[in-house]
Amino acid sequence: MPRPLRIEYEHAWYHVMNRGAHRQTIFTSNSHRDLFLSLLEEVTSQYQVEIHAYCLMDNHYHLLIRTPLANLSRCMRHLNGVYVQHYNRSTKSDGPLFRGRYKAILVEEDGYVLSVSRYIHLNPVSAKICHKPNQYKWSSYIAYLNKENMPSWLHSSYILNQMMGDDPRKSYLQFVSQGVDQITQDFYDKKQKGSIMGSDDFITKHLNGLSEQYRCAVATDVNRTKILPTPDIIMHCTAMHFSITTKELMKSQWGKKNTARLITIYLLRSLAHIPHSEIASYFGNLKSTSIGSLLLRCKKLAQLDPVFIQHIDQISLLIKHTAC
């Protein structure tokens, strides 16, 4: 069965989540949290996405995003990729940070976006970190209650405009204080959450636009072993297999290190479907025009050299277990 297809269209709404690999902490200091918020500001400018709510927990994050340009995948690749690079550099670590690709739930605008914002803002309360959501610093809830705390890149007007009464901020506080509604709670309590949240008509409309096999994948939300591994997971697992560091993996050398480099390029393309230009960017001395010939060389080696294909099989298995 294929991986769930990202449903992308202009002005789509998404609840985006990502969790640390093996539930590890992804924000070990306030400086990491500040960095992540600065990257949110960066992607709103660079990709013209709208951040309507966020919550940064110790080992995962939640975002409520609207994409006027239908570019969620590009935005999230940049956000997660740049954050991992800075995180690993600051902690002197050398491995995958996230458990895999982010989870993105397509959300129907009418009747559902408001409830998702409440669910996101109540996450610290649900986790018993605090008694009230306004006691938690690392979410957008405080900004919703007080415009003086509102960063310029955070969009609150859509949510607040849904509120009744003369004071939309006070109305939103009352709305959140009511707790998560049962329909929303039931959706998120499922072990395998759906990839679409909305009315039957909304779900049917977007499923009907997919091929039969992708429709099944999205409808059942296949497990993470079917989801594309991130580039840092591929690099980490390849380096681990060959008992070298990821820095050594990036260099052009003879012997096993060169084989490791070739296999990394092959897996970035075959497992993660990374474009040639992006693969080249991971290796400082490679041009995107060279990637095609290197991939052909890998395919020939896979056909002629049983040891080479054995390396690929073993690393692929390691990647599968790491991304779970």
CSV table of C-alpha atoms in Angstrom, one decimal:
chain,number,residue,atom,x,y,z
A,1,MET,CA,0.0,0.0,0.0
A,2,PRO,CA,1.4,3.5,-0.8
A,3,ARG,CA,2.1,6.1,1.8
A,4,PRO,CA,-0.7,8.5,2.6
A,5,LEU,CA,-0.7,11.3,0.0
A,6,ARG,CA,-0.5,14.9,1.2
A,7,ILE,CA,-3.7,16.6,0.0
A,8,GLU,CA,-2.6,20.1,-0.9
A,9,TYR,CA,-4.7,22.9,-2.3
A,10,GLU,CA,-4.8,26.6,-2.0
A,11,HIS,CA,-6.1,27.9,1.3
A,12,ALA,CA,-6.2,24.5,2.9
A,13,TRP,CA,-6.2,24.2,6.7
A,14,TYR,CA,-4.0,21.6,8.5
A,15,HIS,CA,-3.3,20.4,12.0
A,16,VAL,CA,0.4,19.5,11.8
A,17,MET,CA,2.2,17.5,14.5
A,18,ASN,CA,5.7,16.0,14.8
A,19,ARG,CA,7.2,14.0,17.7
A,20,GLY,CA,10.7,13.2,18.7
A,21,ALA,CA,12.2,9.8,17.6
A,22,HIS,CA,11.5,7.3,20.4
A,23,ARG,CA,9.6,10.1,22.1
A,24,GLN,CA,12.9,11.9,22.9
A,25,THR,CA,12.8,15.5,23.9
A,26,ILE,CA,13.0,17.9,20.9
A,27,PHE,CA,13.2,21.1,22.9
A,28,THR,CA,15.8,20.7,25.6
A,29,SER,CA,16.1,24.5,26.4
A,30,ASN,CA,14.2,27.7,26.0
A,31,SER,CA,16.7,28.7,23.3
A,32,HIS,CA,15.6,25.8,21.2
A,33,ARG,CA,12.0,26.9,21.6
A,34,ASP,CA,12.9,30.4,20.7
A,35,LEU,CA,14.7,29.1,17.6
A,36,PHE,CA,11.7,27.1,16.5
A,37,LEU,CA,9.4,30.2,16.9
A,38,SER,CA,11.9,32.2,14.9
A,39,LEU,CA,11.7,29.5,12.1
A,40,LEU,CA,7.9,29.8,12.2
A,41,GLU,CA,8.3,33.5,11.5
A,42,GLU,CA,10.7,32.6,8.7
A,43,VAL,CA,8.4,30.2,6.9
A,44,THR,CA,5.5,32.6,7.1
A,45,SER,CA,7.6,35.0,5.1
A,46,GLN,CA,9.4,32.6,2.8
A,47,TYR,CA,6.4,30.3,2.0
A,48,GLN,CA,3.5,32.7,2.7
A,49,VAL,CA,1.9,30.2,5.0
A,50,GLU,CA,-0.3,31.4,7.9
A,51,ILE,CA,0.3,30.1,11.5
A,52,HIS,CA,-3.0,30.4,13.4
A,53,ALA,CA,-2.0,28.4,16.6
A,54,TYR,CA,0.9,26.6,18.0
A,55,CYS,CA,2.0,24.6,21.1
A,56,LEU,CA,5.5,23.5,21.8
A,57,MET,CA,5.6,20.5,24.2
A,58,ASP,CA,8.9,18.9,25.3
A,59,ASN,CA,8.8,16.0,22.9
A,60,HIS,CA,6.4,17.2,20.2
A,61,TYR,CA,4.7,20.2,18.7
A,62,HIS,CA,1.3,21.2,17.3
A,63,LEU,CA,0.7,23.8,14.5
A,64,LEU,CA,-2.6,25.0,13.0
A,65,ILE,CA,-1.6,26.1,9.5
A,66,ARG,CA,-3.4,27.6,6.5
A,67,THR,CA,-1.6,27.4,3.1
A,68,PRO,CA,-2.8,30.1,0.6
A,69,LEU,CA,-0.2,28.7,-1.9
A,70,ALA,CA,-0.8,24.9,-1.5
A,71,ASN,CA,2.8,24.4,-0.3
A,72,LEU,CA,2.6,22.6,3.0
A,73,SER,CA,5.3,20.0,2.1
A,74,ARG,CA,7.9,22.5,1.1
A,75,CYS,CA,7.2,24.6,4.2
A,76,MET,CA,7.5,21.7,6.6
A,77,ARG,CA,10.6,20.3,4.9
A,78,HIS,CA,12.3,23.6,5.5
A,79,LEU,CA,11.0,24.1,9.1
A,80,ASN,CA,11.9,20.6,10.3
A,81,GLY,CA,15.2,20.4,8.3
A,82,VAL,CA,16.6,23.7,9.5
A,83,TYR,CA,15.6,23.1,13.1
A,84,VAL,CA,17.3,19.7,13.2
A,85,GLN,CA,20.5,21.1,11.8
A,86,HIS,CA,20.6,23.8,14.4
A,87,TYR,CA,19.6,21.5,17.2
A,88,ASN,CA,22.2,18.9,16.4
A,89,ARG,CA,24.9,21.6,16.1
A,90,SER,CA,23.9,23.1,19.5
A,91,THR,CA,23.8,19.8,21.3
A,92,LYS,CA,26.7,18.3,19.4
A,93,SER,CA,24.5,15.3,18.5
A,94,ASP,CA,24.6,13.3,15.3
A,95,GLY,CA,21.4,11.6,14.5
A,96,PRO,CA,17.7,11.9,13.7
A,97,LEU,CA,15.6,14.1,16.0
A,98,PHE,CA,12.0,13.5,14.7
A,99,ARG,CA,10.4,10.0,14.5
A,100,GLY,CA,9.7,10.6,10.8
A,101,ARG,CA,7.7,12.8,8.5
A,102,TYR,CA,5.3,15.1,10.2
A,103,LYS,CA,1.6,14.2,10.6
A,104,ALA,CA,-0.7,16.5,8.8
A,105,ILE,CA,-4.5,16.4,9.3
A,106,LEU,CA,-6.5,18.2,6.6
A,107,VAL,CA,-9.2,20.2,8.5
A,108,GLU,CA,-12.5,21.4,7.2
A,109,GLU,CA,-12.7,25.2,7.7
A,110,ASP,CA,-16.4,25.5,8.7
A,111,GLY,CA,-17.1,24.0,12.1
A,112,TYR,CA,-13.8,22.3,12.7
A,113,VAL,CA,-10.8,24.8,12.7
A,114,LEU,CA,-12.1,26.5,15.8
A,115,SER,CA,-12.3,23.2,17.7
A,116,VAL,CA,-8.8,22.2,16.6
A,117,SER,CA,-7.4,25.5,17.9
A,118,ARG,CA,-8.9,24.8,21.3
A,119,TYR,CA,-7.5,21.3,21.3
A,120,ILE,CA,-4.0,22.6,20.5
A,121,HIS,CA,-4.2,25.3,23.2
A,122,LEU,CA,-5.4,22.7,25.8
A,123,ASN,CA,-2.6,20.3,25.2
A,124,PRO,CA,-0.5,21.4,28.2
A,125,VAL,CA,-3.6,21.0,30.4
A,126,SER,CA,-4.3,17.5,29.0
A,127,ALA,CA,-0.7,16.6,29.7
A,128,LYS,CA,-1.1,17.8,33.3
A,129,ILE,CA,1.7,20.3,32.9
A,130,CYS,CA,-0.6,23.1,34.1
A,131,HIS,CA,-4.1,23.7,35.4
A,132,LYS,CA,-5.0,26.5,32.9
A,133,PRO,CA,-3.7,27.0,29.4
A,134,ASN,CA,-2.7,30.6,30.1
A,135,GLN,CA,-0.2,29.3,32.6
A,136,TYR,CA,1.8,27.7,29.7
A,137,LYS,CA,4.3,30.0,28.1
A,138,TRP,CA,5.1,28.1,24.9
A,139,SER,CA,1.7,28.2,23.1
A,140,SER,CA,-0.1,30.9,21.2
A,141,TYR,CA,-3.0,31.0,23.7
A,142,ILE,CA,-1.6,33.9,25.8
A,143,ALA,CA,-1.3,35.9,22.6
A,144,TYR,CA,-5.0,35.2,21.9
A,145,LEU,CA,-5.9,36.6,25.3
A,146,ASN,CA,-3.7,39.7,25.1
A,147,LYS,CA,-2.9,41.4,21.8
A,148,GLU,CA,0.3,42.9,23.4
A,149,ASN,CA,1.7,39.4,23.4
A,150,MET,CA,0.9,38.8,19.8
A,151,PRO,CA,3.9,38.2,17.5
A,152,SER,CA,3.5,39.9,14.1
A,153,TRP,CA,3.6,36.6,12.2
A,154,LEU,CA,0.8,34.9,14.2
A,155,HIS,CA,-2.7,35.0,12.7
A,156,SER,CA,-5.4,35.3,15.3
A,157,SER,CA,-8.1,37.3,13.5
A,158,TYR,CA,-9.8,34.4,11.8
A,159,ILE,CA,-10.3,32.5,15.1
A,160,LEU,CA,-11.3,35.6,17.1
A,161,ASN,CA,-13.8,36.7,14.4
A,162,GLN,CA,-15.7,33.5,15.0
A,163,MET,CA,-16.4,34.6,18.6
A,164,MET,CA,-19.7,36.1,19.6
A,165,GLY,CA,-20.0,39.2,21.8
A,166,ASP,CA,-18.3,42.5,22.2
A,167,ASP,CA,-15.0,41.1,23.4
A,168,PRO,CA,-13.8,38.3,21.2
A,169,ARG,CA,-10.7,37.6,23.3
A,170,LYS,CA,-12.9,37.1,26.4
A,171,SER,CA,-15.3,34.9,24.4
A,172,TYR,CA,-12.4,32.8,23.2
A,173,LEU,CA,-11.2,32.3,26.8
A,174,GLN,CA,-14.7,31.1,27.7
A,175,PHE,CA,-14.8,28.8,24.6
A,176,VAL,CA,-11.5,27.2,25.6
A,177,SER,CA,-12.4,26.9,29.3
A,178,GLN,CA,-15.3,24.7,28.2
A,179,GLY,CA,-12.8,22.0,27.3
A,180,VAL,CA,-12.4,19.8,24.2
A,181,ASP,CA,-15.8,18.8,22.7
A,182,GLN,CA,-16.5,15.1,22.5
A,183,ILE,CA,-16.4,14.9,18.6
A,184,THR,CA,-12.9,16.4,18.6
A,185,GLN,CA,-11.8,14.2,21.5
A,186,ASP,CA,-13.0,11.1,19.9
A,187,PHE,CA,-11.1,11.9,16.7
A,188,TYR,CA,-7.8,12.4,18.5
A,189,ASP,CA,-8.3,9.4,20.9
A,190,LYS,CA,-8.1,7.0,18.0
A,191,LYS,CA,-4.9,5.0,17.8
A,192,GLN,CA,-4.8,5.6,14.0
A,193,LYS,CA,-6.1,9.1,13.5
A,194,GLY,CA,-7.6,9.9,10.1
A,195,SER,CA,-5.8,12.2,7.7
A,196,ILE,CA,-9.0,14.3,7.2
A,197,MET,CA,-11.1,15.9,9.8
A,198,GLY,CA,-14.5,17.2,8.8
A,199,SER,CA,-18.0,16.4,7.7
A,200,ASP,CA,-18.8,13.3,5.6
A,201,ASP,CA,-19.2,15.5,2.5
A,202,PHE,CA,-15.8,17.2,3.1
A,203,ILE,CA,-14.1,13.8,3.5
A,204,THR,CA,-15.8,12.3,0.5
A,205,LYS,CA,-15.0,15.3,-1.7
A,206,HIS,CA,-11.3,15.0,-1.0
A,207,LEU,CA,-11.1,11.2,-1.1
A,208,ASN,CA,-12.9,11.1,-4.4
A,209,GLY,CA,-10.1,13.2,-6.0
A,210,LEU,CA,-7.6,10.5,-5.3
A,211,SER,CA,-6.8,7.2,-7.0
A,212,GLU,CA,-8.3,4.1,-5.4
A,213,GLN,CA,-5.0,3.0,-3.8
A,214,TYR,CA,-4.2,6.4,-2.4
A,215,ARG,CA,-7.8,6.8,-1.3
A,216,CYS,CA,-7.4,3.7,0.9
A,217,ALA,CA,-4.1,4.9,2.2
A,218,VAL,CA,-5.5,8.2,3.3
A,219,ALA,CA,-8.8,6.8,4.6
A,220,THR,CA,-7.0,4.3,6.9
A,221,ASP,CA,-4.0,6.4,7.7
A,222,VAL,CA,-1.4,3.7,7.3
A,223,ASN,CA,1.3,3.3,10.0
A,224,ARG,CA,4.6,5.2,10.0
A,225,THR,CA,6.5,2.4,8.4
A,226,LYS,CA,4.8,3.5,5.2
A,227,ILE,CA,5.8,7.1,5.6
A,228,LEU,CA,8.9,8.5,3.9
A,229,PRO,CA,11.9,8.7,6.2
A,230,THR,CA,13.5,12.1,6.7
A,231,PRO,CA,17.0,12.8,5.2
A,232,ASP,CA,18.6,13.0,8.6
A,233,ILE,CA,17.3,9.5,9.5
A,234,ILE,CA,18.7,8.1,6.2
A,235,MET,CA,22.1,9.7,6.8
A,236,HIS,CA,22.2,8.7,10.5
A,237,CYS,CA,21.4,5.0,9.7
A,238,THR,CA,23.8,4.8,6.8
A,239,ALA,CA,26.6,6.2,9.0
A,240,MET,CA,25.7,3.9,11.8
A,241,HIS,CA,25.8,0.9,9.5
A,242,PHE,CA,29.3,1.7,8.2
A,243,SER,CA,30.5,2.8,11.7
A,244,ILE,CA,31.4,6.3,10.6
A,245,THR,CA,30.0,9.8,11.4
A,246,THR,CA,27.6,11.8,9.2
A,247,LYS,CA,30.4,14.3,8.7
A,248,GLU,CA,32.6,11.6,7.2
A,249,LEU,CA,29.6,10.5,5.1
A,250,MET,CA,29.4,13.9,3.4
A,251,LYS,CA,33.0,13.8,2.2
A,252,SER,CA,34.2,12.3,-1.0
A,253,GLN,CA,36.6,9.5,0.0
A,254,TRP,CA,37.7,6.1,-1.2
A,255,GLY,CA,36.9,2.8,0.4
A,256,LYS,CA,33.8,2.1,2.6
A,257,LYS,CA,33.2,5.8,3.2
A,258,ASN,CA,32.7,6.4,-0.6
A,259,THR,CA,30.4,3.4,-0.7
A,260,ALA,CA,28.4,4.8,2.2
A,261,ARG,CA,28.2,8.1,0.4
A,262,LEU,CA,26.9,6.4,-2.8
A,263,ILE,CA,24.3,4.4,-0.8
A,264,THR,CA,23.1,7.6,1.0
A,265,ILE,CA,22.5,9.3,-2.3
A,266,TYR,CA,20.7,6.3,-3.6
A,267,LEU,CA,18.5,6.0,-0.5
A,268,LEU,CA,17.7,9.7,-0.4
A,269,ARG,CA,16.3,9.4,-3.9
A,270,SER,CA,14.7,5.9,-3.7
A,271,LEU,CA,13.2,6.0,-0.2
A,272,ALA,CA,12.6,9.7,0.4
A,273,HIS,CA,12.1,10.9,-3.2
A,274,ILE,CA,14.4,13.9,-2.6
A,275,PRO,CA,15.0,16.0,-5.8
A,276,HIS,CA,18.5,15.9,-7.3
A,277,SER,CA,19.2,19.5,-6.5
A,278,GLU,CA,18.3,19.0,-2.8
A,279,ILE,CA,20.4,15.8,-2.6
A,280,ALA,CA,23.4,17.8,-4.0
A,281,SER,CA,22.9,20.5,-1.3
A,282,TYR,CA,23.7,17.9,1.4
A,283,PHE,CA,27.1,17.3,-0.1
A,284,GLY,CA,29.2,20.5,-0.4
A,285,ASN,CA,31.3,19.3,-3.4
A,286,LEU,CA,28.5,17.9,-5.6
A,287,LYS,CA,26.5,19.5,-8.3
A,288,SER,CA,22.9,18.6,-9.0
A,289,THR,CA,23.9,17.5,-12.5
A,290,SER,CA,26.2,14.8,-11.0
A,291,ILE,CA,23.4,13.1,-9.0
A,292,GLY,CA,21.9,11.4,-12.0
A,293,SER,CA,25.1,9.7,-13.0
A,294,LEU,CA,25.8,8.6,-9.5
A,295,LEU,CA,22.3,7.1,-9.2
A,296,LEU,CA,23.0,5.1,-12.4
A,297,ARG,CA,26.2,3.9,-10.9
A,298,CYS,CA,24.4,2.8,-7.8
A,299,LYS,CA,21.8,0.8,-9.8
A,300,LYS,CA,24.6,-1.0,-11.8
A,301,LEU,CA,26.4,-1.9,-8.5
A,302,ALA,CA,23.1,-3.2,-7.1
A,303,GLN,CA,22.7,-5.5,-10.1
A,304,LEU,CA,26.3,-6.7,-10.2
A,305,ASP,CA,27.6,-6.6,-6.6
A,306,PRO,CA,25.7,-8.7,-4.0
A,307,VAL,CA,27.6,-7.1,-1.1
A,308,PHE,CA,26.4,-3.7,-2.3
A,309,ILE,CA,22.7,-4.7,-2.4
A,310,GLN,CA,23.1,-6.4,1.0
A,311,HIS,CA,24.3,-3.0,2.5
A,312,ILE,CA,21.2,-1.3,1.0
A,313,ASP,CA,18.8,-4.0,2.4
A,314,GLN,CA,20.3,-3.8,5.9
A,315,ILE,CA,20.3,0.0,6.0
A,316,SER,CA,16.7,0.1,4.6
A,317,LEU,CA,15.6,-2.2,7.4
A,318,LEU,CA,17.4,0.0,10.0
A,319,ILE,CA,15.7,3.1,8.6
A,320,LYS,CA,12.3,1.4,8.8
A,321,HIS,CA,12.8,0.6,12.5
A,322,THR,CA,14.2,4.0,13.3
A,323,ALA,CA,11.4,5.9,11.6
A,324,CYS,CA,8.6,3.9,13.4
